[in-house]
N, CA, C and O of each residue as an XYZ file, in Angstrom:
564
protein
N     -14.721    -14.020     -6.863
C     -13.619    -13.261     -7.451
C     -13.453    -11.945     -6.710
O     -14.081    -11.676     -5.687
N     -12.552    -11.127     -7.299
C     -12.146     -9.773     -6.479
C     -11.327    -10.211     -4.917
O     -11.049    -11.299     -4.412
N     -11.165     -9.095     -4.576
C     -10.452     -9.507     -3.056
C     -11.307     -8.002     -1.878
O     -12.205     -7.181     -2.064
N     -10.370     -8.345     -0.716
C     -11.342     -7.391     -0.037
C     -10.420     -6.625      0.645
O      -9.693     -7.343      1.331
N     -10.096     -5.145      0.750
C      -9.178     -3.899      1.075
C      -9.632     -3.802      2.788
O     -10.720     -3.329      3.115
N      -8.724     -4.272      3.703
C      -8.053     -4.294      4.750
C      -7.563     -3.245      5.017
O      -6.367     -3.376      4.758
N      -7.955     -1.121      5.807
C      -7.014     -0.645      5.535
C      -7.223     -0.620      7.343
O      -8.338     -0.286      7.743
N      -6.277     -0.931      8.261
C      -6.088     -0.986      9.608
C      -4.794     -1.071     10.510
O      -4.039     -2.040     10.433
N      -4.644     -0.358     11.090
C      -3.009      0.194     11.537
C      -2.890     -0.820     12.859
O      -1.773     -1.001     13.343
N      -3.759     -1.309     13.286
C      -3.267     -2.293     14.462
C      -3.451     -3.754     13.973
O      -4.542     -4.294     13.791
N      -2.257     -4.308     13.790
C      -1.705     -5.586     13.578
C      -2.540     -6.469     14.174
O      -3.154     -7.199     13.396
N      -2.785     -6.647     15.604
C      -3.952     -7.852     15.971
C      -4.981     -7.667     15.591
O      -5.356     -8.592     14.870
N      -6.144     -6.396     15.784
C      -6.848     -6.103     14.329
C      -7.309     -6.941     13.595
O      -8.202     -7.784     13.680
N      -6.285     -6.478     12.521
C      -6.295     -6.998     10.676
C      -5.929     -8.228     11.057
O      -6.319     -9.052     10.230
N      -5.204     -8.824     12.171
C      -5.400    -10.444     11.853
C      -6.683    -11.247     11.910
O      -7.196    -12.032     11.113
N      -7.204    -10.597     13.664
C      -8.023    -10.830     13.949
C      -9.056    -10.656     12.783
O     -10.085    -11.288     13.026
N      -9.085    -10.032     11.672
C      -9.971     -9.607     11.177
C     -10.052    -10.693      9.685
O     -11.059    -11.140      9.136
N      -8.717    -10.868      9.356
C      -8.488    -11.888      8.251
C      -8.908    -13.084      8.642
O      -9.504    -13.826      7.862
N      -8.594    -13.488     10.172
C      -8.957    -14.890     10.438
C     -10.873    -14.836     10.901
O     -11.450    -15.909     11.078
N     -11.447    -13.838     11.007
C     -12.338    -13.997     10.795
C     -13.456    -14.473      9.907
O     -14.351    -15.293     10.112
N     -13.089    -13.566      8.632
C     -13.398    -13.654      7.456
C     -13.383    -15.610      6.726
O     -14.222    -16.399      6.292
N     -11.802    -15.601      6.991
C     -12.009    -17.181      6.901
C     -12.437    -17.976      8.080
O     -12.746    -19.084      7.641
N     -12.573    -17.948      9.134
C     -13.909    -18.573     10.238
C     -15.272    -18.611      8.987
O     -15.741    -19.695      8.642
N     -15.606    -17.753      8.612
C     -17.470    -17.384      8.540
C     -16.876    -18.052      6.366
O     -17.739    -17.875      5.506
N     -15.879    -18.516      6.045
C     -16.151    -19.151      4.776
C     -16.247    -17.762      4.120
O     -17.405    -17.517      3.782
N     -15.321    -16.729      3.827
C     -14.750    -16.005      2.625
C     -14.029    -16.112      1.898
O     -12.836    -15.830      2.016
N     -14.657    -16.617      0.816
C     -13.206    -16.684     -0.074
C     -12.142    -16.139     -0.626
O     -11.088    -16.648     -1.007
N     -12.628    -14.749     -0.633
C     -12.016    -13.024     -1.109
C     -10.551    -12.994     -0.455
O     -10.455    -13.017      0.772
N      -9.306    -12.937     -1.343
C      -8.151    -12.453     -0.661
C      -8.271    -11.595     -0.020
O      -8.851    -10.600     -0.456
N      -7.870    -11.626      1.018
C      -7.659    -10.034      1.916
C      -5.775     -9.255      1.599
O      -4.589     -9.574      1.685
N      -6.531     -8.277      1.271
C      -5.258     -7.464      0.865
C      -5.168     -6.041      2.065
O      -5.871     -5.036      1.971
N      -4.184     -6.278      3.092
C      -4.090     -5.138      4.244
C      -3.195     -4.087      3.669
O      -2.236     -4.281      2.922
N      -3.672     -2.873      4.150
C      -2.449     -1.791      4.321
C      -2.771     -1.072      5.511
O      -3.947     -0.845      5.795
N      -1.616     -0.612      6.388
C      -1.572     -0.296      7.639
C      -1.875      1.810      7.651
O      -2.212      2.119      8.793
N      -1.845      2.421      7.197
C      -2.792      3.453      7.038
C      -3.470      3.809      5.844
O      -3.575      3.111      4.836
N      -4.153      5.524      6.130
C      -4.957      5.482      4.746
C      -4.644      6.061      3.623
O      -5.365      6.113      2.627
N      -2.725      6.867      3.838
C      -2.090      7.236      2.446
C      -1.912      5.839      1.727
O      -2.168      5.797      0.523
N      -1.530      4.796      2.317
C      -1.481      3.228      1.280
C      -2.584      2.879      0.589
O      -2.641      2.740     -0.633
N      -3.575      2.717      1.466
C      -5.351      2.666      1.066
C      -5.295      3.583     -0.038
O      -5.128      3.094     -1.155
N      -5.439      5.207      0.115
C      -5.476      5.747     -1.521
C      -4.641      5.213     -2.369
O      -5.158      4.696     -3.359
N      -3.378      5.179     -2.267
C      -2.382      4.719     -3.102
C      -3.016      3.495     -3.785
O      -3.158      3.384     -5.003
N      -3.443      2.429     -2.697
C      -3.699      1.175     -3.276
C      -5.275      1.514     -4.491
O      -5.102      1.374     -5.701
N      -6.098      1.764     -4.167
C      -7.525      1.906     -4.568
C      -6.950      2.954     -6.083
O      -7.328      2.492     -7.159
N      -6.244      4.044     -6.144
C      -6.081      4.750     -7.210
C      -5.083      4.190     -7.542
O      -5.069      4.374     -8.759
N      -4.094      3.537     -7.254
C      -2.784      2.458     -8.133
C      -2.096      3.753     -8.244
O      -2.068      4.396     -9.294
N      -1.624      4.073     -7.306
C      -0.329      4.734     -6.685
C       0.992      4.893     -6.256
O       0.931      4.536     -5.079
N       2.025      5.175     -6.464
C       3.462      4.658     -6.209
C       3.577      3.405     -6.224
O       3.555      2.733     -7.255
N       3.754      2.816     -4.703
C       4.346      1.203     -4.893
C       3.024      0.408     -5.790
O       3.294     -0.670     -6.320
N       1.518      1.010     -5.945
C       0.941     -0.172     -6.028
C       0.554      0.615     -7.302
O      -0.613      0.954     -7.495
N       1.596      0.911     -8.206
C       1.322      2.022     -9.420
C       1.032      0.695    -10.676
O       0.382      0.811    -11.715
N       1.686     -0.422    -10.205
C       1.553     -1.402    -11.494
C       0.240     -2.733    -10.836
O       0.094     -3.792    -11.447
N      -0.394     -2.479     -9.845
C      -1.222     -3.450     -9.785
C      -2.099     -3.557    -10.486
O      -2.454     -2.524    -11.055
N      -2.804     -4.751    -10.758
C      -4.183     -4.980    -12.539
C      -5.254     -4.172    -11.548
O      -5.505     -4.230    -10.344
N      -5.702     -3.471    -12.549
C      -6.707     -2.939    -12.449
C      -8.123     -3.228    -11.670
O      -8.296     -4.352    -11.200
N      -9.109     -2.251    -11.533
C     -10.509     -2.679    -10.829
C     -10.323     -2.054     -9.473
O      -9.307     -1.464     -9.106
N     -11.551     -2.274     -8.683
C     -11.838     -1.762     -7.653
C     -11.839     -2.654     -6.552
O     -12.049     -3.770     -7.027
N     -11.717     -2.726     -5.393
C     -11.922     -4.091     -4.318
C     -13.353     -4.372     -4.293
O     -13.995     -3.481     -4.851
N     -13.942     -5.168     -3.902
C     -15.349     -5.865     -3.636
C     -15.860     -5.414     -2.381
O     -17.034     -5.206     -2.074
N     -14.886     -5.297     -1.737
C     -15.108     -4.813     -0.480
C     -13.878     -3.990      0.285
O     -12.783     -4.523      0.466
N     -14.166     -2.699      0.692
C     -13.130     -2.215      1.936
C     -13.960     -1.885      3.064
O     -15.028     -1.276      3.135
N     -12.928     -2.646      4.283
C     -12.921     -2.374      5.733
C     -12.430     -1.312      6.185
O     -11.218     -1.255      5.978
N     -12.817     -0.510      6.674
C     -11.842      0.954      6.747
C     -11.910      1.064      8.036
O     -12.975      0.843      8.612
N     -10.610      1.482      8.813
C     -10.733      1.532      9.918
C     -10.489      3.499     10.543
O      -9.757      4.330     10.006
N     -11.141      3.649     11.447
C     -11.009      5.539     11.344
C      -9.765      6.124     11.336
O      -9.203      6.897     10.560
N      -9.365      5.428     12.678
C      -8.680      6.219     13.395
C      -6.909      5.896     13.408
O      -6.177      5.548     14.334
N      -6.566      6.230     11.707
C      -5.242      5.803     11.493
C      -4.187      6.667     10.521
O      -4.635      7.384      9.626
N      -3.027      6.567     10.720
C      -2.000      7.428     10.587
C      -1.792      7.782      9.313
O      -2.120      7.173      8.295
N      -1.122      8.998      9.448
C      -1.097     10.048      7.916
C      -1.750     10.474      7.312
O      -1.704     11.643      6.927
N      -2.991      9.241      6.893
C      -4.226     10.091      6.588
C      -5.674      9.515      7.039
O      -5.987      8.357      6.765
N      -6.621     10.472      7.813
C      -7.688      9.265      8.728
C      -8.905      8.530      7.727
O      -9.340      8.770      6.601
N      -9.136      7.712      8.573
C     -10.450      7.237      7.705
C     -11.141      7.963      6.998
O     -11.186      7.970      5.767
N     -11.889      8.807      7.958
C     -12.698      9.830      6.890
C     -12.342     10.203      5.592
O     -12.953     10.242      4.524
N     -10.882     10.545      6.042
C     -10.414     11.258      4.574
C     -10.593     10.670      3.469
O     -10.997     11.039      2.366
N     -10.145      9.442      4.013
C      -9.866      7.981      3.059
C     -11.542      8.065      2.058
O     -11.778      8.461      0.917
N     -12.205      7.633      2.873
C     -13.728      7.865      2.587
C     -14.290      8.180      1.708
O     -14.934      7.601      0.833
N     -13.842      9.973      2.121
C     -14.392     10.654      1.191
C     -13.877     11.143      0.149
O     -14.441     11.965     -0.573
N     -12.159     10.439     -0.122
C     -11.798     10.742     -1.451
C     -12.247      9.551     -2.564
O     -12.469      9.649     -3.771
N     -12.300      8.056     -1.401
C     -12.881      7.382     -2.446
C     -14.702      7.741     -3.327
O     -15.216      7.823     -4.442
N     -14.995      7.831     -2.047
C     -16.416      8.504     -2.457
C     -16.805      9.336     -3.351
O     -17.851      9.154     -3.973
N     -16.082     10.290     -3.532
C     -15.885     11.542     -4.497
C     -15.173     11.468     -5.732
O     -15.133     12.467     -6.450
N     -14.713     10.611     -6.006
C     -14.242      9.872     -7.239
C     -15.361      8.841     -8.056
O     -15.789      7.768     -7.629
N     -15.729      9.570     -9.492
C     -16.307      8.767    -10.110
C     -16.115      6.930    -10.324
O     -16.975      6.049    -10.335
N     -14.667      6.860    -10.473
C     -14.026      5.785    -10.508
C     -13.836      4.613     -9.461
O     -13.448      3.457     -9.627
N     -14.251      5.318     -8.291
C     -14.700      4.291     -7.007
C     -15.849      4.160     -6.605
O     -16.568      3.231     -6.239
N     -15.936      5.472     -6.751
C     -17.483      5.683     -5.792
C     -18.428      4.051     -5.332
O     -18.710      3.803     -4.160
N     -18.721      3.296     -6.266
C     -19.375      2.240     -5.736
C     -19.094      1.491     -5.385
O     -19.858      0.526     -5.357
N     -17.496      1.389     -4.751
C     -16.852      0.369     -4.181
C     -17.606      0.135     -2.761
O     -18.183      1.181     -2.464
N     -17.769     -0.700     -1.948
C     -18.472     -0.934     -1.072
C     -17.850     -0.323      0.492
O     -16.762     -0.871      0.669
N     -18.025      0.177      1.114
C     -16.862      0.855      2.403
C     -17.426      0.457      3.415
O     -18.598      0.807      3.273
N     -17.263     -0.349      4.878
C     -17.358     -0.572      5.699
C     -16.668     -0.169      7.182
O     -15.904     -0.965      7.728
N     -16.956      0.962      7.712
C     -15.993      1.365      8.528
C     -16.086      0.199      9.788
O     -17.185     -0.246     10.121
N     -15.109     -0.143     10.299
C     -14.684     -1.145     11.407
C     -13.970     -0.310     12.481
O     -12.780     -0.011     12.377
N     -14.875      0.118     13.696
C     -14.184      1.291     14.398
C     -14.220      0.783     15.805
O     -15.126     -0.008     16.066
N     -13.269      1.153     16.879
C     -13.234      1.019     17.873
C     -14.138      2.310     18.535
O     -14.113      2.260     19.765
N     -15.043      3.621     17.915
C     -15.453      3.930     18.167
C     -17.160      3.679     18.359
O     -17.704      3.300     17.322
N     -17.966      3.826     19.429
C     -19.035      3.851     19.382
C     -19.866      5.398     19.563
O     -20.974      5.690     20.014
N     -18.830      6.143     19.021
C     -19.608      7.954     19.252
C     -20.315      7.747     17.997
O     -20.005      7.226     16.925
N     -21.534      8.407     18.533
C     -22.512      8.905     17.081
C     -21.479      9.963     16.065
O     -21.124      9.621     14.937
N     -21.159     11.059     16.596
C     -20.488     11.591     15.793
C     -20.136     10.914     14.440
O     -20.310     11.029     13.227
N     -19.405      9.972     15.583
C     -18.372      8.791     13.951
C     -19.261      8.053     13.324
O     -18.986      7.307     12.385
N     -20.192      8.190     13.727
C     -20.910      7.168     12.627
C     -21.754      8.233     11.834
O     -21.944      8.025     10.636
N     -22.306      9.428     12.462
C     -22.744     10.283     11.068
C     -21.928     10.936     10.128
O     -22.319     11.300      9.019
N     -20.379     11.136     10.736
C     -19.497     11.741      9.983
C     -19.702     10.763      8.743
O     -20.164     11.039      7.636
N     -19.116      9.241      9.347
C     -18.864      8.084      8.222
C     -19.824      8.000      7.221
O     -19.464      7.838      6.055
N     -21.546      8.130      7.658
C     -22.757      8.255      6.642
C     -22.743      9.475      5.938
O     -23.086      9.530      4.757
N     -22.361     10.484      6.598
C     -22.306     11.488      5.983
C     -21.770     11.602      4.564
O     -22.397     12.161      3.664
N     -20.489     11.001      4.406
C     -19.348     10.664      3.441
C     -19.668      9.481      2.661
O     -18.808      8.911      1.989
N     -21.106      9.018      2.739
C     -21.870      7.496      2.023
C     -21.254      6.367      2.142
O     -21.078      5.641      1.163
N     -20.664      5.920      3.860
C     -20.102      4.908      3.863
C     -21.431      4.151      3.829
O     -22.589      4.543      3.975
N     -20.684      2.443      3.492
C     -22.088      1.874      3.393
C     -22.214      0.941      4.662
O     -22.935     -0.057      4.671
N     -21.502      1.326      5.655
C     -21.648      0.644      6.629
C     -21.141      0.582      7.788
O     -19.934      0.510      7.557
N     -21.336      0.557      9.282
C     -20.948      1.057     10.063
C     -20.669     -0.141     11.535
O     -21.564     -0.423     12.331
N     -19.512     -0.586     11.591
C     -19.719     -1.677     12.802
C     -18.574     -0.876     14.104
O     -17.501     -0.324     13.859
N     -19.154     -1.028     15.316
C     -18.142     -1.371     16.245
C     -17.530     -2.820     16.758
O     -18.144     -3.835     17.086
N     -16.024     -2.551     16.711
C     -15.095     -3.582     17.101
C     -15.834     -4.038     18.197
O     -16.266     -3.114     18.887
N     -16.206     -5.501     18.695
C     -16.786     -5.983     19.914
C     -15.358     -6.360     20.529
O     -14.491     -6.898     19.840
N     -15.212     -6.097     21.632
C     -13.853     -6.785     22.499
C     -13.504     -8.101     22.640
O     -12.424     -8.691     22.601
N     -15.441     -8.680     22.932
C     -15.530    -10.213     22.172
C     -14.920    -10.745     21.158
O     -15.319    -10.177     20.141
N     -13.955    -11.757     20.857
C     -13.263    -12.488     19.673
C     -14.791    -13.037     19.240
O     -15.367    -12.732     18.196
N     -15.224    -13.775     20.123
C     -16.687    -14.401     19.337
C     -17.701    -14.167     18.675
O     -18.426    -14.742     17.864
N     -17.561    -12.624     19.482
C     -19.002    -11.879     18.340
C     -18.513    -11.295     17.653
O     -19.012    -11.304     16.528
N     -16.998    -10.251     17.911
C     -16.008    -10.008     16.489
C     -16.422    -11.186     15.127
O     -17.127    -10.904     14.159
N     -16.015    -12.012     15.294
C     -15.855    -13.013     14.487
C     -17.067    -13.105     14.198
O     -17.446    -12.482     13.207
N     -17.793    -13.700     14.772
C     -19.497    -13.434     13.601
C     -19.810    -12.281     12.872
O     -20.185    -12.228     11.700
N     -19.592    -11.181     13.812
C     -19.865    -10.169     13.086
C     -19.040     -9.745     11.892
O     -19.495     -9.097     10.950
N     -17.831    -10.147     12.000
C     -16.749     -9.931     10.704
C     -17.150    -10.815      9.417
O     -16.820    -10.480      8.279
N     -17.901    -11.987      9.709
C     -17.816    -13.143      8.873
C     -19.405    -12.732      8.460
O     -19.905    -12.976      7.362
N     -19.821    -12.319      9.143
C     -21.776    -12.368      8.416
C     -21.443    -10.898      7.634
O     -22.308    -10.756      6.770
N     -20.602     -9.881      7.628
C     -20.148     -8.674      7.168
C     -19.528     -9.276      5.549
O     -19.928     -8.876      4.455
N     -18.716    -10.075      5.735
C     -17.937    -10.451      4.424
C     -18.767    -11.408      3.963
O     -18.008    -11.843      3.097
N     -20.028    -12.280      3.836
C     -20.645    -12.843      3.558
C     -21.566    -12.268      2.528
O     -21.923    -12.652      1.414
N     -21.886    -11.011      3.413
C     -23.202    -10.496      2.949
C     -22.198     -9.464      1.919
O     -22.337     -9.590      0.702
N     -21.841     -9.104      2.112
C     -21.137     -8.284      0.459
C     -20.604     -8.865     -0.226
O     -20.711     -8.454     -1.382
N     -19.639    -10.244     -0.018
C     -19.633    -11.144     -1.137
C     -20.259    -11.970     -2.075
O     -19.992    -12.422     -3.189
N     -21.462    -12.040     -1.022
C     -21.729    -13.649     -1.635
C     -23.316    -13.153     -1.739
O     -23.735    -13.504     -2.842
N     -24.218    -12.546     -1.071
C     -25.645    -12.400     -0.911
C     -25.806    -10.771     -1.771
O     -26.704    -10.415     -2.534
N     -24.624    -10.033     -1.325
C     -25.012     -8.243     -2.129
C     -24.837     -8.584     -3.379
O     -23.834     -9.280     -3.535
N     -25.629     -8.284     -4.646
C     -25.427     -8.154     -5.923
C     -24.733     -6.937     -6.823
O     -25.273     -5.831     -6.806
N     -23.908     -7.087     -7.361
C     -23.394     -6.131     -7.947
C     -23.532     -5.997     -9.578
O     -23.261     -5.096    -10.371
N     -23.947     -6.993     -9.674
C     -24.297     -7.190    -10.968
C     -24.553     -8.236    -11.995
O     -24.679     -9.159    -11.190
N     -24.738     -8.842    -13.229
C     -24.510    -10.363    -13.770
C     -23.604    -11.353    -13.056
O     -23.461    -12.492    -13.502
């Protein structure tokens, strides 16, 4: 059950990234939005997504480095909100600077991958990623 928050501004990307997920056997809808003012919007049920049912995603992919408002931000407003806070955050970055990855820990992401250029190890790595927070991480009964 639940679905999994897609927030990534490059279109091959988030495909690449949906068809991964189903490669590696996820069952979780993937729900995309192309920056991270939609992402808040979506996660706090905001303007357009002011009437969606309630709850938190099972999983978000967050990608950094995207328009209007950046990952980080994204991050750390979910983070800082009682009401999300334990949603699961996975940043998916074309960066490999340390920086970005202590900024991202810094802000209690729970997880940190670089994009491989590889489709093949993309794809494992996307699919053993949505595996392990769906199906193996416990969240509860």
């Amino acid at each position: 059950s639940g679905y999994i928050l897609l927030a990534d501004d490059n279109p091959t990307d988030a495909e690449l990234t949906i068809r991964a997920l189903e490669i590696g056997g996820v069952k979780q809808q993937v729900v995309w939005v192309q920056d991270g003012e939609a992402a808040l919007d979506f996660v706090f049920r905001r303007g357009v997504y002011g009437q969606r049912a309630p709850g938190n995603p099972r999983l978000m992919l967050l990608d950094l480095h995207m328009p209007k408002i950046d990952g980080l931000d994204v991050l750390t407003q979910i983070k800082d909100d009682p009401r999300t806070r334990a949603t699961p955050i996975v940043i998916m970055s074309s960066s490999d600077q340390i920086c970005d990855m202590e900024r991202s820990y810094e802000r209690y992401a729970n997880g940190y991958i670089v994009k491989p250029v590889d489709f093949g190890e993309f794809t494992e790595h996307v699919s053993l990623l949505g595996r392990y927070w769906t199906t193996v991480n416990r969240t509860g009964p």
